[in-house]
Amino acid sequence: METNYKDMPFLAETSFLNADLIIRSKQDLLGFARELEQRGLMTLHVDQMEDCLWQATFELEYESGNDRFDAILSGILDCIEALPAALQEQWRALESRTLDLGFEAGTETRHYTRYIRPDLLNRMINTGLVLAITIYSPVNG
């Protein structure tokens, strides 16, 4: 039996959900995570992975969604740019720095376009961020 997604109103529109900052390091990230928390990021997890690298994932602590897109990107960049010199060195020494933008695919939106302003792109480049985009498919209720 085929599911008729059009009868599921919670899946109607494609939308921006949130942005995660994901960092990986050979060094323990617990202290670095505390520093980022003091600057406005919320730690979602800090763990040593199977490949022996440490990974930490963060979000901003305030509301997300389409209308907060620019504010979320800018807020994450503000936190990174506010790191003191010693922590900036640790930031640059990370194995990877990824800003993962999460979107939920809806069933009513044929196409969805989201623009990132050049000033935000330049800030991402200057902080050494890799941009990732994650699309979450509709979930059967």
PDB file of C-alpha atoms in Angstrom, residues 22-33 46-58 89-98:
ATOM      1  CA  ILE A  22      31.016  19.551  14.040  1.00  0.00           C
ATOM      2  CA  ILE A  23      34.690  19.537  14.951  1.00  0.00           C
ATOM      3  CA  ARG A  24      37.202  16.671  15.030  1.00  0.00           C
ATOM      4  CA  SER A  25      40.590  16.532  16.711  1.00  0.00           C
ATOM      5  CA  LYS A  26      43.378  14.206  17.760  1.00  0.00           C
ATOM      6  CA  GLN A  27      43.203  15.937  21.153  1.00  0.00           C
ATOM      7  CA  ASP A  28      40.522  15.634  23.830  1.00  0.00           C
ATOM      8  CA  LEU A  29      37.811  18.220  23.054  1.00  0.00           C
ATOM      9  CA  LEU A  30      36.136  18.436  26.488  1.00  0.00           C
ATOM     10  CA  GLY A  31      37.903  21.667  27.514  1.00  0.00           C
ATOM     11  CA  PHE A  32      37.473  23.220  24.081  1.00  0.00           C
ATOM     12  CA  ALA A  33      33.754  22.378  24.207  1.00  0.00           C
ATOM     13  CA  VAL A  46      31.725  15.170  22.818  1.00  0.00           C
ATOM     14  CA  ASP A  47      33.122  11.675  22.303  1.00  0.00           C
ATOM     15  CA  GLN A  48      36.179   9.816  21.166  1.00  0.00           C
ATOM     16  CA  MET A  49      35.205   7.976  18.014  1.00  0.00           C
ATOM     17  CA  GLU A  50      36.209   4.502  16.768  1.00  0.00           C
ATOM     18  CA  ASP A  51      38.935   6.079  14.608  1.00  0.00           C
ATOM     19  CA  CYS A  52      40.467   7.479  17.854  1.00  0.00           C
ATOM     20  CA  LEU A  53      39.652  11.081  16.872  1.00  0.00           C
ATOM     21  CA  TRP A  54      37.588  13.200  19.209  1.00  0.00           C
ATOM     22  CA  GLN A  55      34.374  14.647  17.794  1.00  0.00           C
ATOM     23  CA  ALA A  56      32.180  17.379  19.228  1.00  0.00           C
ATOM     24  CA  THR A  57      28.895  18.699  17.870  1.00  0.00           C
ATOM     25  CA  PHE A  58      27.326  22.050  18.797  1.00  0.00           C
ATOM     26  CA  GLU A  89      45.436  28.245  17.447  1.00  0.00           C
ATOM     27  CA  GLN A  90      43.647  25.162  18.758  1.00  0.00           C
ATOM     28  CA  TRP A  91      40.787  25.872  16.323  1.00  0.00           C
ATOM     29  CA  ARG A  92      43.194  25.968  13.363  1.00  0.00           C
ATOM     30  CA  ALA A  93      44.844  22.731  14.549  1.00  0.00           C
ATOM     31  CA  LEU A  94      41.575  20.768  14.440  1.00  0.00           C
ATOM     32  CA  GLU A  95      41.437  17.876  11.992  1.00  0.00           C
ATOM     33  CA  SER A  96      38.133  19.176  10.605  1.00  0.00           C
ATOM     34  CA  ARG A  97      35.634  22.001  11.121  1.00  0.00           C
ATOM     35  CA  THR A  98      32.233  21.514   9.510  1.00  0.00           C
TER      36      THR A  98
END
